[in-house]
Amino acid sequence: MNTKKINSYKIALAVSSGVLLTLSFPKAGIFWLAWFALVPLLIALGNLSPKNSFILGFYAGLIHYLTLIYWLAHTMKTYGHLPLYQCLPVLVLLSAYLALYPAVFSMLANRLCPTPLSGLITIPCLWVFLEYLRAVLFTGFPWELLGYTQFKVLPLIQIADILGVYGVSFCIVLGNVTVFLVILCLTGKNWL
């Protein structure tokens, strides 16, 4: 039964996922972190209600997007000639909107995957579906999709010829879920 409440440990795990996701993108360029970045969030979702899973996913997403697209505030100030006090709320609002996608991902991953093994394919499919939705909904925001983190890994990104960036994202999330399952097996813990 999903009854555990959010505690500081689970919040720290969610926040660390947000930071790891950001570090895996080109600015920091630690591309291999993408293969582990969602693991702390997946661990944190254990034994939570869908509502609390949504909240943790929102924390992870908010930290991720605030640290990833921070440069938009400078762009709005420089090229849009907006004062900084107007740019920062716009950045926070955009980041909060984008954080809804990891929040929904967390809630649905918790809800649709009663056992960790059931998430092996469901979780990557869910992530890719939400990435696609983010890229097309409300004129879309196709920037910073997870598959973009692997731009330096030429053998891997060859699948993008056939499956697009979403295929690369699927592989990355599948890798995260696999690492998560190995951790669960080694620790002997249940997820939900």
C-alpha atoms as a PDB file:
ATOM      1  CA  MET A   1       0.000   0.000   0.000  1.00  0.00           C
ATOM      2  CA  ASN A   2       1.279   3.466  -0.879  1.00  0.00           C
ATOM      3  CA  THR A   3       1.190   5.264   2.450  1.00  0.00           C
ATOM      4  CA  LYS A   4       4.623   6.715   3.101  1.00  0.00           C
ATOM      5  CA  LYS A   5       4.920  10.447   3.326  1.00  0.00           C
ATOM      6  CA  ILE A   6       7.525  12.632   1.725  1.00  0.00           C
ATOM      7  CA  ASN A   7      10.563  13.103   3.953  1.00  0.00           C
ATOM      8  CA  SER A   8      13.798  15.039   3.570  1.00  0.00           C
ATOM      9  CA  TYR A   9      15.613  11.942   2.263  1.00  0.00           C
ATOM     10  CA  LYS A  10      13.105  11.499  -0.562  1.00  0.00           C
ATOM     11  CA  ILE A  11      13.254  15.221  -1.365  1.00  0.00           C
ATOM     12  CA  ALA A  12      17.063  15.023  -1.502  1.00  0.00           C
ATOM     13  CA  LEU A  13      16.816  12.072  -3.900  1.00  0.00           C
ATOM     14  CA  ALA A  14      14.396  13.966  -6.150  1.00  0.00           C
ATOM     15  CA  VAL A  15      16.548  17.100  -6.113  1.00  0.00           C
ATOM     16  CA  SER A  16      19.649  15.037  -6.900  1.00  0.00           C
ATOM     17  CA  SER A  17      17.858  13.609  -9.932  1.00  0.00           C
ATOM     18  CA  GLY A  18      17.141  17.149 -11.110  1.00  0.00           C
ATOM     19  CA  VAL A  19      20.781  18.154 -10.699  1.00  0.00           C
ATOM     20  CA  LEU A  20      22.103  14.975 -12.351  1.00  0.00           C
ATOM     21  CA  LEU A  21      19.794  15.503 -15.311  1.00  0.00           C
ATOM     22  CA  THR A  22      21.093  19.044 -15.775  1.00  0.00           C
ATOM     23  CA  LEU A  23      24.724  17.960 -15.489  1.00  0.00           C
ATOM     24  CA  SER A  24      24.198  15.411 -18.255  1.00  0.00           C
ATOM     25  CA  PHE A  25      23.320  18.096 -20.819  1.00  0.00           C
ATOM     26  CA  PRO A  26      25.891  19.759 -23.098  1.00  0.00           C
ATOM     27  CA  LYS A  27      26.748  22.816 -20.961  1.00  0.00           C
ATOM     28  CA  ALA A  28      28.282  20.620 -18.235  1.00  0.00           C
ATOM     29  CA  GLY A  29      28.785  17.813 -20.739  1.00  0.00           C
ATOM     30  CA  ILE A  30      28.820  14.867 -18.331  1.00  0.00           C
ATOM     31  CA  PHE A  31      26.687  12.862 -20.751  1.00  0.00           C
ATOM     32  CA  TRP A  32      27.059   9.527 -18.976  1.00  0.00           C
ATOM     33  CA  LEU A  33      25.172  10.878 -15.939  1.00  0.00           C
ATOM     34  CA  ALA A  34      21.978  10.642 -17.982  1.00  0.00           C
ATOM     35  CA  TRP A  35      22.184   6.855 -17.613  1.00  0.00           C
ATOM     36  CA  PHE A  36      21.822   7.175 -13.815  1.00  0.00           C
ATOM     37  CA  ALA A  37      20.046  10.498 -13.347  1.00  0.00           C
ATOM     38  CA  LEU A  38      16.528   9.126 -12.891  1.00  0.00           C
ATOM     39  CA  VAL A  39      17.554   6.372 -10.468  1.00  0.00           C
ATOM     40  CA  PRO A  40      17.377   8.563  -7.320  1.00  0.00           C
ATOM     41  CA  LEU A  41      13.901   9.740  -8.320  1.00  0.00           C
ATOM     42  CA  LEU A  42      12.739   6.179  -8.968  1.00  0.00           C
ATOM     43  CA  ILE A  43      14.060   5.140  -5.553  1.00  0.00           C
ATOM     44  CA  ALA A  44      12.298   8.100  -3.917  1.00  0.00           C
ATOM     45  CA  LEU A  45       8.950   7.117  -5.439  1.00  0.00           C
ATOM     46  CA  GLY A  46       8.853   3.893  -3.440  1.00  0.00           C
ATOM     47  CA  ASN A  47       5.786   3.491  -1.199  1.00  0.00           C
ATOM     48  CA  LEU A  48       4.377   6.909  -2.063  1.00  0.00           C
ATOM     49  CA  SER A  49       0.862   7.833  -3.029  1.00  0.00           C
ATOM     50  CA  PRO A  50       0.354   9.142  -6.563  1.00  0.00           C
ATOM     51  CA  LYS A  51      -0.095  12.654  -5.117  1.00  0.00           C
ATOM     52  CA  ASN A  52       3.212  12.528  -3.248  1.00  0.00           C
ATOM     53  CA  SER A  53       4.909  11.002  -6.293  1.00  0.00           C
ATOM     54  CA  PHE A  54       3.646  13.961  -8.326  1.00  0.00           C
ATOM     55  CA  ILE A  55       5.095  16.379  -5.764  1.00  0.00           C
ATOM     56  CA  LEU A  56       8.515  14.698  -5.788  1.00  0.00           C
ATOM     57  CA  GLY A  57       8.555  14.631  -9.575  1.00  0.00           C
ATOM     58  CA  PHE A  58       7.704  18.324  -9.567  1.00  0.00           C
ATOM     59  CA  TYR A  59      10.639  19.062  -7.241  1.00  0.00           C
ATOM     60  CA  ALA A  60      13.000  17.112  -9.494  1.00  0.00           C
ATOM     61  CA  GLY A  61      11.669  18.839 -12.599  1.00  0.00           C
ATOM     62  CA  LEU A  62      11.726  22.323 -11.103  1.00  0.00           C
ATOM     63  CA  ILE A  63      15.346  21.999  -9.999  1.00  0.00           C
ATOM     64  CA  HIS A  64      16.269  20.482 -13.355  1.00  0.00           C
ATOM     65  CA  TYR A  65      14.677  23.177 -15.486  1.00  0.00           C
ATOM     66  CA  LEU A  66      15.703  26.107 -13.293  1.00  0.00           C
ATOM     67  CA  THR A  67      19.318  24.975 -13.573  1.00  0.00           C
ATOM     68  CA  LEU A  68      19.085  24.008 -17.244  1.00  0.00           C
ATOM     69  CA  ILE A  69      17.335  26.964 -18.862  1.00  0.00           C
ATOM     70  CA  TYR A  70      18.582  29.686 -16.508  1.00  0.00           C
ATOM     71  CA  TRP A  71      20.095  31.420 -19.523  1.00  0.00           C
ATOM     72  CA  LEU A  72      16.634  32.378 -20.782  1.00  0.00           C
ATOM     73  CA  ALA A  73      16.488  35.151 -18.167  1.00  0.00           C
ATOM     74  CA  HIS A  74      19.645  36.693 -19.622  1.00  0.00           C
ATOM     75  CA  THR A  75      18.277  36.275 -23.151  1.00  0.00           C
ATOM     76  CA  MET A  76      14.993  37.993 -22.258  1.00  0.00           C
ATOM     77  CA  LYS A  77      16.927  40.829 -20.614  1.00  0.00           C
ATOM     78  CA  THR A  78      19.466  41.268 -23.406  1.00  0.00           C
ATOM     79  CA  TYR A  79      17.337  40.737 -26.497  1.00  0.00           C
ATOM     80  CA  GLY A  80      13.844  41.330 -25.154  1.00  0.00           C
ATOM     81  CA  HIS A  81      14.930  44.420 -23.217  1.00  0.00           C
ATOM     82  CA  LEU A  82      12.936  43.301 -20.182  1.00  0.00           C
ATOM     83  CA  PRO A  83      14.063  44.293 -16.714  1.00  0.00           C
ATOM     84  CA  LEU A  84      15.516  41.445 -14.663  1.00  0.00           C
ATOM     85  CA  TYR A  85      12.659  41.629 -12.147  1.00  0.00           C
ATOM     86  CA  GLN A  86      10.316  40.607 -14.995  1.00  0.00           C
ATOM     87  CA  CYS A  87      12.624  37.987 -16.511  1.00  0.00           C
ATOM     88  CA  LEU A  88      13.052  35.943 -13.344  1.00  0.00           C
ATOM     89  CA  PRO A  89       9.325  35.306 -12.719  1.00  0.00           C
ATOM     90  CA  VAL A  90       8.925  34.286 -16.368  1.00  0.00           C
ATOM     91  CA  LEU A  91      11.821  31.839 -15.960  1.00  0.00           C
ATOM     92  CA  VAL A  92      10.291  30.405 -12.785  1.00  0.00           C
ATOM     93  CA  LEU A  93       6.864  30.074 -14.420  1.00  0.00           C
ATOM     94  CA  LEU A  94       8.293  28.354 -17.495  1.00  0.00           C
ATOM     95  CA  SER A  95      10.346  26.029 -15.299  1.00  0.00           C
ATOM     96  CA  ALA A  96       7.263  25.244 -13.202  1.00  0.00           C
ATOM     97  CA  TYR A  97       5.294  24.449 -16.350  1.00  0.00           C
ATOM     98  CA  LEU A  98       8.057  22.180 -17.658  1.00  0.00           C
ATOM     99  CA  ALA A  99       8.332  20.540 -14.213  1.00  0.00           C
ATOM    100  CA  LEU A 100       4.769  19.298 -14.637  1.00  0.00           C
ATOM    101  CA  TYR A 101       6.043  16.699 -17.114  1.00  0.00           C
ATOM    102  CA  PRO A 102       8.414  14.951 -14.651  1.00  0.00           C
ATOM    103  CA  ALA A 103       5.662  15.322 -12.042  1.00  0.00           C
ATOM    104  CA  VAL A 104       3.124  13.512 -14.228  1.00  0.00           C
ATOM    105  CA  PHE A 105       5.816  10.978 -15.141  1.00  0.00           C
ATOM    106  CA  SER A 106       6.444  10.248 -11.452  1.00  0.00           C
ATOM    107  CA  MET A 107       2.764   9.984 -10.627  1.00  0.00           C
ATOM    108  CA  LEU A 108       2.012   7.660 -13.546  1.00  0.00           C
ATOM    109  CA  ALA A 109       5.149   5.561 -13.019  1.00  0.00           C
ATOM    110  CA  ASN A 110       4.027   5.035  -9.442  1.00  0.00           C
ATOM    111  CA  ARG A 111       0.448   4.294 -10.475  1.00  0.00           C
ATOM    112  CA  LEU A 112       1.041   2.125 -13.556  1.00  0.00           C
ATOM    113  CA  CYS A 113       3.903   0.006 -12.238  1.00  0.00           C
ATOM    114  CA  PRO A 114       2.869  -1.957  -9.152  1.00  0.00           C
ATOM    115  CA  THR A 115       6.071  -3.993  -9.393  1.00  0.00           C
ATOM    116  CA  PRO A 116       9.490  -2.752 -10.482  1.00  0.00           C
ATOM    117  CA  LEU A 117       9.716  -5.316 -13.271  1.00  0.00           C
ATOM    118  CA  SER A 118       6.457  -4.047 -14.765  1.00  0.00           C
ATOM    119  CA  GLY A 119       8.195  -0.705 -15.193  1.00  0.00           C
ATOM    120  CA  LEU A 120      10.983  -2.052 -17.383  1.00  0.00           C
ATOM    121  CA  ILE A 121       9.168  -1.067 -20.575  1.00  0.00           C
ATOM    122  CA  THR A 122       6.316   1.025 -19.154  1.00  0.00           C
ATOM    123  CA  ILE A 123       8.540   3.685 -17.575  1.00  0.00           C
ATOM    124  CA  PRO A 124      10.659   4.377 -20.706  1.00  0.00           C
ATOM    125  CA  CYS A 125       7.498   4.480 -22.849  1.00  0.00           C
ATOM    126  CA  LEU A 126       5.898   6.884 -20.398  1.00  0.00           C
ATOM    127  CA  TRP A 127       8.957   9.157 -20.404  1.00  0.00           C
ATOM    128  CA  VAL A 128       9.093   9.237 -24.209  1.00  0.00           C
ATOM    129  CA  PHE A 129       5.361   9.909 -24.482  1.00  0.00           C
ATOM    130  CA  LEU A 130       5.656  12.874 -22.115  1.00  0.00           C
ATOM    131  CA  GLU A 131       8.744  14.187 -23.928  1.00  0.00           C
ATOM    132  CA  TYR A 132       6.826  14.051 -27.181  1.00  0.00           C
ATOM    133  CA  LEU A 133       3.845  15.764 -25.572  1.00  0.00           C
ATOM    134  CA  ARG A 134       6.123  18.507 -24.217  1.00  0.00           C
ATOM    135  CA  ALA A 135       7.560  18.977 -27.708  1.00  0.00           C
ATOM    136  CA  VAL A 136       4.168  19.522 -29.361  1.00  0.00           C
ATOM    137  CA  LEU A 137       1.688  20.753 -26.716  1.00  0.00           C
ATOM    138  CA  PHE A 138       0.981  24.514 -26.632  1.00  0.00           C
ATOM    139  CA  THR A 139       3.293  25.113 -29.620  1.00  0.00           C
ATOM    140  CA  GLY A 140       5.846  22.821 -27.999  1.00  0.00           C
ATOM    141  CA  PHE A 141       9.138  23.036 -26.174  1.00  0.00           C
ATOM    142  CA  PRO A 142      11.358  20.494 -27.947  1.00  0.00           C
ATOM    143  CA  TRP A 143      14.524  21.795 -26.301  1.00  0.00           C
ATOM    144  CA  GLU A 144      16.565  19.737 -23.896  1.00  0.00           C
ATOM    145  CA  LEU A 145      15.089  16.303 -24.588  1.00  0.00           C
ATOM    146  CA  LEU A 146      16.940  13.553 -22.726  1.00  0.00           C
ATOM    147  CA  GLY A 147      18.249  11.987 -25.932  1.00  0.00           C
ATOM    148  CA  TYR A 148      20.202  15.173 -26.683  1.00  0.00           C
ATOM    149  CA  THR A 149      22.577  14.377 -23.815  1.00  0.00           C
ATOM    150  CA  GLN A 150      24.228  11.664 -25.897  1.00  0.00           C
ATOM    151  CA  PHE A 151      25.310  13.857 -28.804  1.00  0.00           C
ATOM    152  CA  LYS A 152      28.958  12.843 -28.280  1.00  0.00           C
ATOM    153  CA  VAL A 153      28.265   9.095 -28.258  1.00  0.00           C
ATOM    154  CA  LEU A 154      28.238   8.442 -31.987  1.00  0.00           C
ATOM    155  CA  PRO A 155      27.574   4.675 -31.876  1.00  0.00           C
ATOM    156  CA  LEU A 156      24.498   5.213 -29.706  1.00  0.00           C
ATOM    157  CA  ILE A 157      23.000   8.144 -31.547  1.00  0.00           C
ATOM    158  CA  GLN A 158      22.992   6.208 -34.787  1.00  0.00           C
ATOM    159  CA  ILE A 159      19.624   4.830 -33.695  1.00  0.00           C
ATOM    160  CA  ALA A 160      18.324   8.380 -34.019  1.00  0.00           C
ATOM    161  CA  ASP A 161      18.407   7.859 -37.806  1.00  0.00           C
ATOM    162  CA  ILE A 162      15.607   5.351 -37.389  1.00  0.00           C
ATOM    163  CA  LEU A 163      13.911   6.176 -34.088  1.00  0.00           C
ATOM    164  CA  GLY A 164      14.728   9.865 -33.683  1.00  0.00           C
ATOM    165  CA  VAL A 165      15.747  11.529 -30.461  1.00  0.00           C
ATOM    166  CA  TYR A 166      12.870   9.753 -28.735  1.00  0.00           C
ATOM    167  CA  GLY A 167      14.491   6.385 -29.414  1.00  0.00           C
ATOM    168  CA  VAL A 168      17.664   7.619 -27.747  1.00  0.00           C
ATOM    169  CA  SER A 169      15.608   8.904 -24.803  1.00  0.00           C
ATOM    170  CA  PHE A 170      13.910   5.501 -24.563  1.00  0.00           C
ATOM    171  CA  CYS A 171      17.283   3.736 -24.365  1.00  0.00           C
ATOM    172  CA  ILE A 172      18.519   6.112 -21.660  1.00  0.00           C
ATOM    173  CA  VAL A 173      15.422   5.671 -19.494  1.00  0.00           C
ATOM    174  CA  LEU A 174      15.555   1.909 -20.059  1.00  0.00           C
ATOM    175  CA  GLY A 175      19.137   2.052 -18.764  1.00  0.00           C
ATOM    176  CA  ASN A 176      17.989   4.013 -15.706  1.00  0.00           C
ATOM    177  CA  VAL A 177      15.241   1.502 -14.959  1.00  0.00           C
ATOM    178  CA  THR A 178      17.705  -1.373 -15.363  1.00  0.00           C
ATOM    179  CA  VAL A 179      20.131   0.216 -12.880  1.00  0.00           C
ATOM    180  CA  PHE A 180      17.204   0.828 -10.540  1.00  0.00           C
ATOM    181  CA  LEU A 181      16.127  -2.830 -10.768  1.00  0.00           C
ATOM    182  CA  VAL A 182      19.674  -4.016 -10.057  1.00  0.00           C
ATOM    183  CA  ILE A 183      19.784  -1.799  -6.956  1.00  0.00           C
ATOM    184  CA  LEU A 184      16.458  -3.213  -5.784  1.00  0.00           C
ATOM    185  CA  CYS A 185      17.688  -6.779  -6.318  1.00  0.00           C
ATOM    186  CA  LEU A 186      20.955  -6.137  -4.471  1.00  0.00           C
ATOM    187  CA  THR A 187      19.242  -4.471  -1.518  1.00  0.00           C
ATOM    188  CA  GLY A 188      16.303  -6.868  -1.422  1.00  0.00           C
ATOM    189  CA  LYS A 189      13.810  -4.026  -1.151  1.00  0.00           C
ATOM    190  CA  ASN A 190      10.392  -3.691  -2.725  1.00  0.00           C
ATOM    191  CA  TRP A 191       9.506  -0.603  -4.673  1.00  0.00           C
ATOM    192  CA  LEU A 192       5.843  -0.173  -3.836  1.00  0.00           C
END
